[in-house]
XYZ file of N, CA and C in Angstrom:
561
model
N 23.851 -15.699 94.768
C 24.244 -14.402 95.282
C 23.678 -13.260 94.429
N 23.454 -13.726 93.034
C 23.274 -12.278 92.185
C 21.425 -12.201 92.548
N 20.823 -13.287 92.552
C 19.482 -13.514 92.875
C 19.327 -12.243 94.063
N 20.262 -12.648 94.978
C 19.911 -12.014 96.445
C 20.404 -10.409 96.399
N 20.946 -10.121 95.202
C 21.605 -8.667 95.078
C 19.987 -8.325 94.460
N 19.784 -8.725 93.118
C 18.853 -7.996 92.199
C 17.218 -7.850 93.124
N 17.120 -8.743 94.134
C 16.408 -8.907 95.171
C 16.343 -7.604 95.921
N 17.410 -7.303 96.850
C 17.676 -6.274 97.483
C 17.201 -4.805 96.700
N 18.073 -4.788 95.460
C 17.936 -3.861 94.273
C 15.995 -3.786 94.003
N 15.483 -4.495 94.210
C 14.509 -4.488 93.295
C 13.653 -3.302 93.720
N 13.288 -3.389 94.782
C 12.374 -2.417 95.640
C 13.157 -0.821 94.944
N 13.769 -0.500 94.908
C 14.192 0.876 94.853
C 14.003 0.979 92.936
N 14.361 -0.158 92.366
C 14.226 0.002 90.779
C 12.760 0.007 89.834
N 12.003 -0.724 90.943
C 10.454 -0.494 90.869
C 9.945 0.868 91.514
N 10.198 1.440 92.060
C 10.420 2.612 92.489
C 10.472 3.643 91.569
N 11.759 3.012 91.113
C 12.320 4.255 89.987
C 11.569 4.119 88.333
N 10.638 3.212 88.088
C 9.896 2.732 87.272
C 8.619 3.327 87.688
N 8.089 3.742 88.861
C 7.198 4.345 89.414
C 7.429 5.801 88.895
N 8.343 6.211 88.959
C 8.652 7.576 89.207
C 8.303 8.040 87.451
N 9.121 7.427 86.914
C 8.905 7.371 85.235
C 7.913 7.156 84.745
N 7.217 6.436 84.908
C 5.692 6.126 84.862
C 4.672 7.203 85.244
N 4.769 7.806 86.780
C 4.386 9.072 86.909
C 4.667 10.144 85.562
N 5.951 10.784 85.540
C 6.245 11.690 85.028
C 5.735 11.624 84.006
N 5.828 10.244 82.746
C 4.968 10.101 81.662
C 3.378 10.750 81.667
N 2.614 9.739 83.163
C 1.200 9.971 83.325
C 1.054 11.770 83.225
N 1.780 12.605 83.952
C 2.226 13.767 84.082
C 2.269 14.886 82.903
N 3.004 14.389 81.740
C 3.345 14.935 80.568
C 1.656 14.927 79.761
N 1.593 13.834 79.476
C -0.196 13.303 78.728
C -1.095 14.029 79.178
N -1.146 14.640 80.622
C -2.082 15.280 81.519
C -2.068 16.564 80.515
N -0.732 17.189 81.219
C -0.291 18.512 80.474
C -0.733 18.591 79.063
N -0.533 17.865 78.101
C -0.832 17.824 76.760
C -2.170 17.930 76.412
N -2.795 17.268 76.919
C -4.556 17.165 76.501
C -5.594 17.098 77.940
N -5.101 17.537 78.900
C -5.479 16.993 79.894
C -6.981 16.540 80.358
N -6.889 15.245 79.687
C -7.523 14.235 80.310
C -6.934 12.766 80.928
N -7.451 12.475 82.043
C -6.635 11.524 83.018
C -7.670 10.258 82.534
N -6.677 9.237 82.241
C -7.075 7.900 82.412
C -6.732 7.234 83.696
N -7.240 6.577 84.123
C -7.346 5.661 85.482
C -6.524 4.804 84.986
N -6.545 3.907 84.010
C -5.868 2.854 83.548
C -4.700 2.387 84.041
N -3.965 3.999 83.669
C -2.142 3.558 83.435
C -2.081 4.074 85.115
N -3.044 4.569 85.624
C -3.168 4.919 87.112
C -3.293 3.843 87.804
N -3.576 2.785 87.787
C -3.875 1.648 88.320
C -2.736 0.791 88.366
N -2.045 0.766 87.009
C -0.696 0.213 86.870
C 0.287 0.935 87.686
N 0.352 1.922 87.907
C 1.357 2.857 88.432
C 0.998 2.667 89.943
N -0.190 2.136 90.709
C -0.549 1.587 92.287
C 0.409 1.067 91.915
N -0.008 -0.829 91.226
C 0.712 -1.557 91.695
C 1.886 -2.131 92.107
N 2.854 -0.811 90.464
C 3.884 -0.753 90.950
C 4.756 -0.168 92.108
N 3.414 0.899 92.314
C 4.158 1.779 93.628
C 3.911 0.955 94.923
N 3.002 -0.163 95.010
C 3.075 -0.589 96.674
C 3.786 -1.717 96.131
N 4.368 -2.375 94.828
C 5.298 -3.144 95.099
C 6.652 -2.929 95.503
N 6.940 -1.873 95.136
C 8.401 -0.908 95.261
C 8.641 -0.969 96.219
N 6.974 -0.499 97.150
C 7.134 -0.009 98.553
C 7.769 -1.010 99.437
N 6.363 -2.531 99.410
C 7.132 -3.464 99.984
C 8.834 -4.120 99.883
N 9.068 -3.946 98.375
C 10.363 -4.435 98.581
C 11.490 -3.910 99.372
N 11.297 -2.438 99.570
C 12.006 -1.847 100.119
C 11.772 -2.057 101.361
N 10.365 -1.727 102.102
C 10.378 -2.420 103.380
C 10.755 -3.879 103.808
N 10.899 -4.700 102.903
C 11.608 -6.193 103.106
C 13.162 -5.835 103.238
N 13.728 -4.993 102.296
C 15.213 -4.859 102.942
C 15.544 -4.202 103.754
N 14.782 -3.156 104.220
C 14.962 -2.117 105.102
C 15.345 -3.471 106.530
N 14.278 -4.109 106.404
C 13.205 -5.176 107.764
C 14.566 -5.856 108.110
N 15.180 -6.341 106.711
C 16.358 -7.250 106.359
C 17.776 -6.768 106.957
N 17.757 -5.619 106.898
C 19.106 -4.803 107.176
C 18.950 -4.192 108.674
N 17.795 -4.252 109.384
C 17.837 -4.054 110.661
C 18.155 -5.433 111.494
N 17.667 -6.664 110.842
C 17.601 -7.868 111.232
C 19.160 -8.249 111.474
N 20.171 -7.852 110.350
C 21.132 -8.056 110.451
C 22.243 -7.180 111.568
N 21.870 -5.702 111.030
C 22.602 -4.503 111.877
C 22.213 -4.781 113.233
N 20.997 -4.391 113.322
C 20.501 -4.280 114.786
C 20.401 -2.855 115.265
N 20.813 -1.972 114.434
C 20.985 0.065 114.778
C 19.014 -0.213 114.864
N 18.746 0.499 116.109
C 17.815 0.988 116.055
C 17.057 2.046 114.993
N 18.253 2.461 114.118
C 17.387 3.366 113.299
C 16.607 2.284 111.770
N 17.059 1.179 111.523
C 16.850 0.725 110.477
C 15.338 -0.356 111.611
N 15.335 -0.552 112.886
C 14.227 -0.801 113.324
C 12.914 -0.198 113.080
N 13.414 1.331 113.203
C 12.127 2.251 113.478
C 11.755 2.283 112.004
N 12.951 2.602 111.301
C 12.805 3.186 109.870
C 11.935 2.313 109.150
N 12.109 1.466 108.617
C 11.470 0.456 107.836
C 10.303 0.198 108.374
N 9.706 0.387 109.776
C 8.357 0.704 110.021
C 7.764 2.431 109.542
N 8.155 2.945 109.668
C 7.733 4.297 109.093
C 7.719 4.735 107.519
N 8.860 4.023 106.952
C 8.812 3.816 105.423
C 7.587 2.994 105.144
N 6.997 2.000 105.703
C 5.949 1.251 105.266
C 4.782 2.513 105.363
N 4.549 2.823 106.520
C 3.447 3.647 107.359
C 3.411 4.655 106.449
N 4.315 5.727 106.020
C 4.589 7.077 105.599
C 4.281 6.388 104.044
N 4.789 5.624 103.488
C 4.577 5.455 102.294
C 2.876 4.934 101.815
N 2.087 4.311 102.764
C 0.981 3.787 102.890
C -0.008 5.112 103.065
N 0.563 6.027 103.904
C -0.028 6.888 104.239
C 0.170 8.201 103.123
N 1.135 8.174 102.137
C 1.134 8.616 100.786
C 0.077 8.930 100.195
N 0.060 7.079 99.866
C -0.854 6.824 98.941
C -2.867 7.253 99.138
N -2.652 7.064 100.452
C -3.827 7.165 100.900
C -4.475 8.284 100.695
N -3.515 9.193 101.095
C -3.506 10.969 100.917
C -4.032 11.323 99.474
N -3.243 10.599 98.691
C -3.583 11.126 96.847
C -4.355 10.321 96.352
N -5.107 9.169 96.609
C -5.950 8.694 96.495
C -7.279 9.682 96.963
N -7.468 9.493 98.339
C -8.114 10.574 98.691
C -8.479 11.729 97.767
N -7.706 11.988 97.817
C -7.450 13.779 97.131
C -8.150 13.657 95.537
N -7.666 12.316 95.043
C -7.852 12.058 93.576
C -9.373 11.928 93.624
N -9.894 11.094 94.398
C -11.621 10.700 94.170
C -12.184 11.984 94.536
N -11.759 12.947 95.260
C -12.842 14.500 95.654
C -12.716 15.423 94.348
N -11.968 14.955 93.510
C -11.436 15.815 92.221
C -13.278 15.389 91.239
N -13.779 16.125 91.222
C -15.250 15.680 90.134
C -15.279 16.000 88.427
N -14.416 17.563 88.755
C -13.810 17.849 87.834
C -12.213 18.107 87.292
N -11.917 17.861 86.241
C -10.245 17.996 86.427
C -10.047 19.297 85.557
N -9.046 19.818 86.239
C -8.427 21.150 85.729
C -7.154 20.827 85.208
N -6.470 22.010 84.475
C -4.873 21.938 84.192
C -4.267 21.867 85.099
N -3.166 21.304 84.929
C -1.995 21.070 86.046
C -1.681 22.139 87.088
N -1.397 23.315 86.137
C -1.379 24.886 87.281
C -2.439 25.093 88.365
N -3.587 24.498 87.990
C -4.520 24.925 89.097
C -4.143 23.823 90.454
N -3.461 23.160 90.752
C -2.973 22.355 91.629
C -2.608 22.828 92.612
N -1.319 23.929 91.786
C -0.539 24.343 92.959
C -0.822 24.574 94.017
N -0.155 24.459 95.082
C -0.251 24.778 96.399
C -1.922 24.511 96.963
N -2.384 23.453 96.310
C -3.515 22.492 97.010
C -3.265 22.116 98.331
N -4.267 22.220 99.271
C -3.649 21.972 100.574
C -3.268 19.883 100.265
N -4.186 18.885 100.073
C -3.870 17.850 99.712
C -2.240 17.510 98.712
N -2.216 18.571 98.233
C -0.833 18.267 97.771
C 0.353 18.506 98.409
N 0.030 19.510 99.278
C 1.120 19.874 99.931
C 1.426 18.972 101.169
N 0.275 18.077 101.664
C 0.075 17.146 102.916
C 1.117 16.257 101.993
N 0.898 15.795 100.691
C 1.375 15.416 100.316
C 2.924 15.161 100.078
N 3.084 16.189 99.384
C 4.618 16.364 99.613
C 5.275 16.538 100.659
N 4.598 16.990 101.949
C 5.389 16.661 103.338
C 5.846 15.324 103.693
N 4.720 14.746 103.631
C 5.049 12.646 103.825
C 5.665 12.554 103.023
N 5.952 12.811 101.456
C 6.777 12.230 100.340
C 8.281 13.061 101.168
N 8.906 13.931 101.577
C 9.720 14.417 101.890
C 10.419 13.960 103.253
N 9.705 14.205 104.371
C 9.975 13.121 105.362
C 10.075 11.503 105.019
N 9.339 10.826 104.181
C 9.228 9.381 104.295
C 10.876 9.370 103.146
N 11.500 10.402 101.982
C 12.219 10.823 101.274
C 13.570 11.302 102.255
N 13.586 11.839 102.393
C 14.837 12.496 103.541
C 15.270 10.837 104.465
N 14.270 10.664 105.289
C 14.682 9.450 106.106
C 15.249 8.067 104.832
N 14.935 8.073 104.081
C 15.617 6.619 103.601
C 16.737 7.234 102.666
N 16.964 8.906 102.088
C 17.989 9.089 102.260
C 19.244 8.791 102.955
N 18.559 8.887 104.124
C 19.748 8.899 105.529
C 19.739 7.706 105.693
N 18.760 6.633 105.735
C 19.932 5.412 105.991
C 20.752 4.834 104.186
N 19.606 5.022 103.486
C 20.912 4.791 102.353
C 22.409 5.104 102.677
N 22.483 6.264 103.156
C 23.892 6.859 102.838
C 24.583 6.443 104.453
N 23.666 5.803 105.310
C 24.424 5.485 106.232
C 24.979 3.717 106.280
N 24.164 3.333 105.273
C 24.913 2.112 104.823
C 25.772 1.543 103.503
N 26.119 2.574 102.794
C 27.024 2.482 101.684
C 28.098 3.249 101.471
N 28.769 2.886 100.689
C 29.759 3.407 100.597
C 29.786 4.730 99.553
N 30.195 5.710 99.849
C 29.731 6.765 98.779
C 31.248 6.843 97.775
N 32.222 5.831 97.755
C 33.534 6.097 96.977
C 33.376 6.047 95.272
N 31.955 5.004 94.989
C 32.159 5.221 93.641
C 30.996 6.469 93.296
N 29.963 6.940 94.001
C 28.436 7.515 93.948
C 29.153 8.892 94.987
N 29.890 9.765 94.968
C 30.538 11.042 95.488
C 29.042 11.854 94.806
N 28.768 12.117 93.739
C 27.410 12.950 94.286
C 26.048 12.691 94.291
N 25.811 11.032 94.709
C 24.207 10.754 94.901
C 23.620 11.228 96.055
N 24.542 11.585 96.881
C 23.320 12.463 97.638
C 22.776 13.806 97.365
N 23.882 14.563 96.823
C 23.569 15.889 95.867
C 21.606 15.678 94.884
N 21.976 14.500 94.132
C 21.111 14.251 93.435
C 20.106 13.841 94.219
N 19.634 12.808 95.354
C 18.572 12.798 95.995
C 18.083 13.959 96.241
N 19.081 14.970 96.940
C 18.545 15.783 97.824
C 17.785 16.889 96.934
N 18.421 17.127 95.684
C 18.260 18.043 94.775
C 17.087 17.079 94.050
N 16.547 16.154 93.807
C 15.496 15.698 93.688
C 14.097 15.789 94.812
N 14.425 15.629 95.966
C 13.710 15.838 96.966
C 13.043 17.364 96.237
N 13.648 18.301 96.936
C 13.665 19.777 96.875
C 12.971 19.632 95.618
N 13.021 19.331 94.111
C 12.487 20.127 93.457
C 11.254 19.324 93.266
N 11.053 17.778 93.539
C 10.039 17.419 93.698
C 8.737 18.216 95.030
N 9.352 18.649 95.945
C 8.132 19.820 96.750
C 8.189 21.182 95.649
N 9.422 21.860 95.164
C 9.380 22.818 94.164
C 7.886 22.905 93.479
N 7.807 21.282 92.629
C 6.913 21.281 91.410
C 5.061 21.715 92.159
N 5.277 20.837 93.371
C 3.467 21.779 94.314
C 3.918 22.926 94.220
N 4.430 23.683 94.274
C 4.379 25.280 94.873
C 5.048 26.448 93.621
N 5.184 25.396 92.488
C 5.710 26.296 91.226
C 4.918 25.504 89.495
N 4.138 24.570 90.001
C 3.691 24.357 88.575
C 2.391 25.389 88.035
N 1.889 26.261 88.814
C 1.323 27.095 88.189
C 1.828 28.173 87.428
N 2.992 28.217 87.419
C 4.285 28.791 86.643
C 4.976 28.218 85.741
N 4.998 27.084 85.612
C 5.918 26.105 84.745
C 4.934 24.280 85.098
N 4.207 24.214 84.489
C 3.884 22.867 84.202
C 5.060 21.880 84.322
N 5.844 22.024 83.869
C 6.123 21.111 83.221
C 8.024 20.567 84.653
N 7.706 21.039 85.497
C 8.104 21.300 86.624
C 7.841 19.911 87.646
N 6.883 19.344 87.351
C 6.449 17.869 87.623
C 6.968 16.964 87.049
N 7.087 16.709 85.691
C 7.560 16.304 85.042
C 8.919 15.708 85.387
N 9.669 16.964 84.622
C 11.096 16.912 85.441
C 11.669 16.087 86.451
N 10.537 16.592 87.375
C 11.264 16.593 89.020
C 11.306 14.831 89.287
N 9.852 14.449 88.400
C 9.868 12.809 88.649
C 10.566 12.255 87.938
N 11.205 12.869 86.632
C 12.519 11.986 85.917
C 13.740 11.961 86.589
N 14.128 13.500 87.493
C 15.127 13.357 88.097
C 14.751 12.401 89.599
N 13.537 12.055 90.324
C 13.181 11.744 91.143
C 13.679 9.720 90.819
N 13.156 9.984 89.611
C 13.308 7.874 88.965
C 15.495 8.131 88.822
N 15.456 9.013 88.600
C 17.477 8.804 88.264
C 17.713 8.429 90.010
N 17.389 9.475 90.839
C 18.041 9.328 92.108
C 17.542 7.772 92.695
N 16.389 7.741 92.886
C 15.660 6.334 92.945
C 16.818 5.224 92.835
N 16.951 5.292 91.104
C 17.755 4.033 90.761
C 19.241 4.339 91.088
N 19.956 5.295 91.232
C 21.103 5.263 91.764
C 20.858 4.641 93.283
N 19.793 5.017 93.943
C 19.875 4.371 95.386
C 20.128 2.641 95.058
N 19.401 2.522 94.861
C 19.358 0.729 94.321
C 20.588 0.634 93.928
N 21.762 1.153 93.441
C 23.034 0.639 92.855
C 23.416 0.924 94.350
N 23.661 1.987 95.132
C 23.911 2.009 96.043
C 24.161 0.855 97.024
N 22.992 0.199 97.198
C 22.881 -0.863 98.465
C 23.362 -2.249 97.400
N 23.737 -2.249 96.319
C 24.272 -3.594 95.920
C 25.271 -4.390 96.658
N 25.930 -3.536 97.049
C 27.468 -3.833 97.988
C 27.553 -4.016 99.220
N 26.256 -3.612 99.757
C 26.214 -4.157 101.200
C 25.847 -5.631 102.135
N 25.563 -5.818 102.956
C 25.222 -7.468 103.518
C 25.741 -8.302 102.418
């Protein structure tokens, strides 16, 4: 049983290991900014492993429920999250030269960006919270949502505050892993 909990859990805690991992890659930028590919490469694999796990429980929890929304959802979490990556990948190889973090802002590629991260973000909000119980977690949705928000914030304000990215992905890895405690208790 604990196998099949830490299972469930995993996708959202790799996730939230993603997010931390970012924010690190993030900080190093800011500091000296030069980008290694390296820890960029590590940070894929963890991000399409995250991805899949989560689409395995999403897949898992429609299989069981049967609500059409955990049907659609967990296809669009795959799609939207695939289609993420694709986006900043993209975006990353047209980069020839790299600038400071401020010159980012409000990049049209970033902002494509943060739309899919927000929609594909908002929707697994909503079924999180439509399958758990919120009696011991009274303000994790506060914290998603207030993670959401300042994660689009950091495109449209790090030419003002660097360090605004940062942040947003440490608070982005907290909400993350509270989701994952979240769904422990369910199926």
């Amino acid at each position: 049983m604990e196998a099949e909990v830490l299972t469930r859990q995993a996708g959202f805690f790799i996730s939230s290991l993603t997010a931390i991992s970012l924010a690190i890659l993030s900080i190093e930028f800011i500091l000296d900014y030069k980008l290694s590919f390296f820890p960029f490469s590590f940070i894929i694999v963890l991000y399409l492993a995250g991805l899949y796990l989560r689409n395995r429980f999403w897949r898992k929890a429609w299989k069981k429920d049967r609500k059409a929304l955990f049907r659609y959802s967990y296809a669009i979490v795959w799609i939207l999250g695939l289609a993420l990556l694709f986006t900043f990948l993209y975006f990353g190889n047209s980069q020839i030269v790299v600038y400071p973090l401020g010159h980012y802002a409000l990049n049209f590629y970033l902002l494509v960006i943060a739309f899919i991260w927000t929609v594909y973000s908002a929707l697994e909000l909503y079924m999180v919270d439509g399958i758990s119980s919120l009696a011991k977690y009274k303000n994790a949705n506060y914290l998603a949502i207030a993670s959401i928000l300042l994660v689009d914030l950091s495109v449209l304000l790090m030419n003002h505050f660097v360090y605004i990215l940062p942040i947003s992905l440490l608070l982005l890895s907290v909400s993350t892993f509270v989701s994952g405690i979240r769904v422990e208790k369910i199926y």
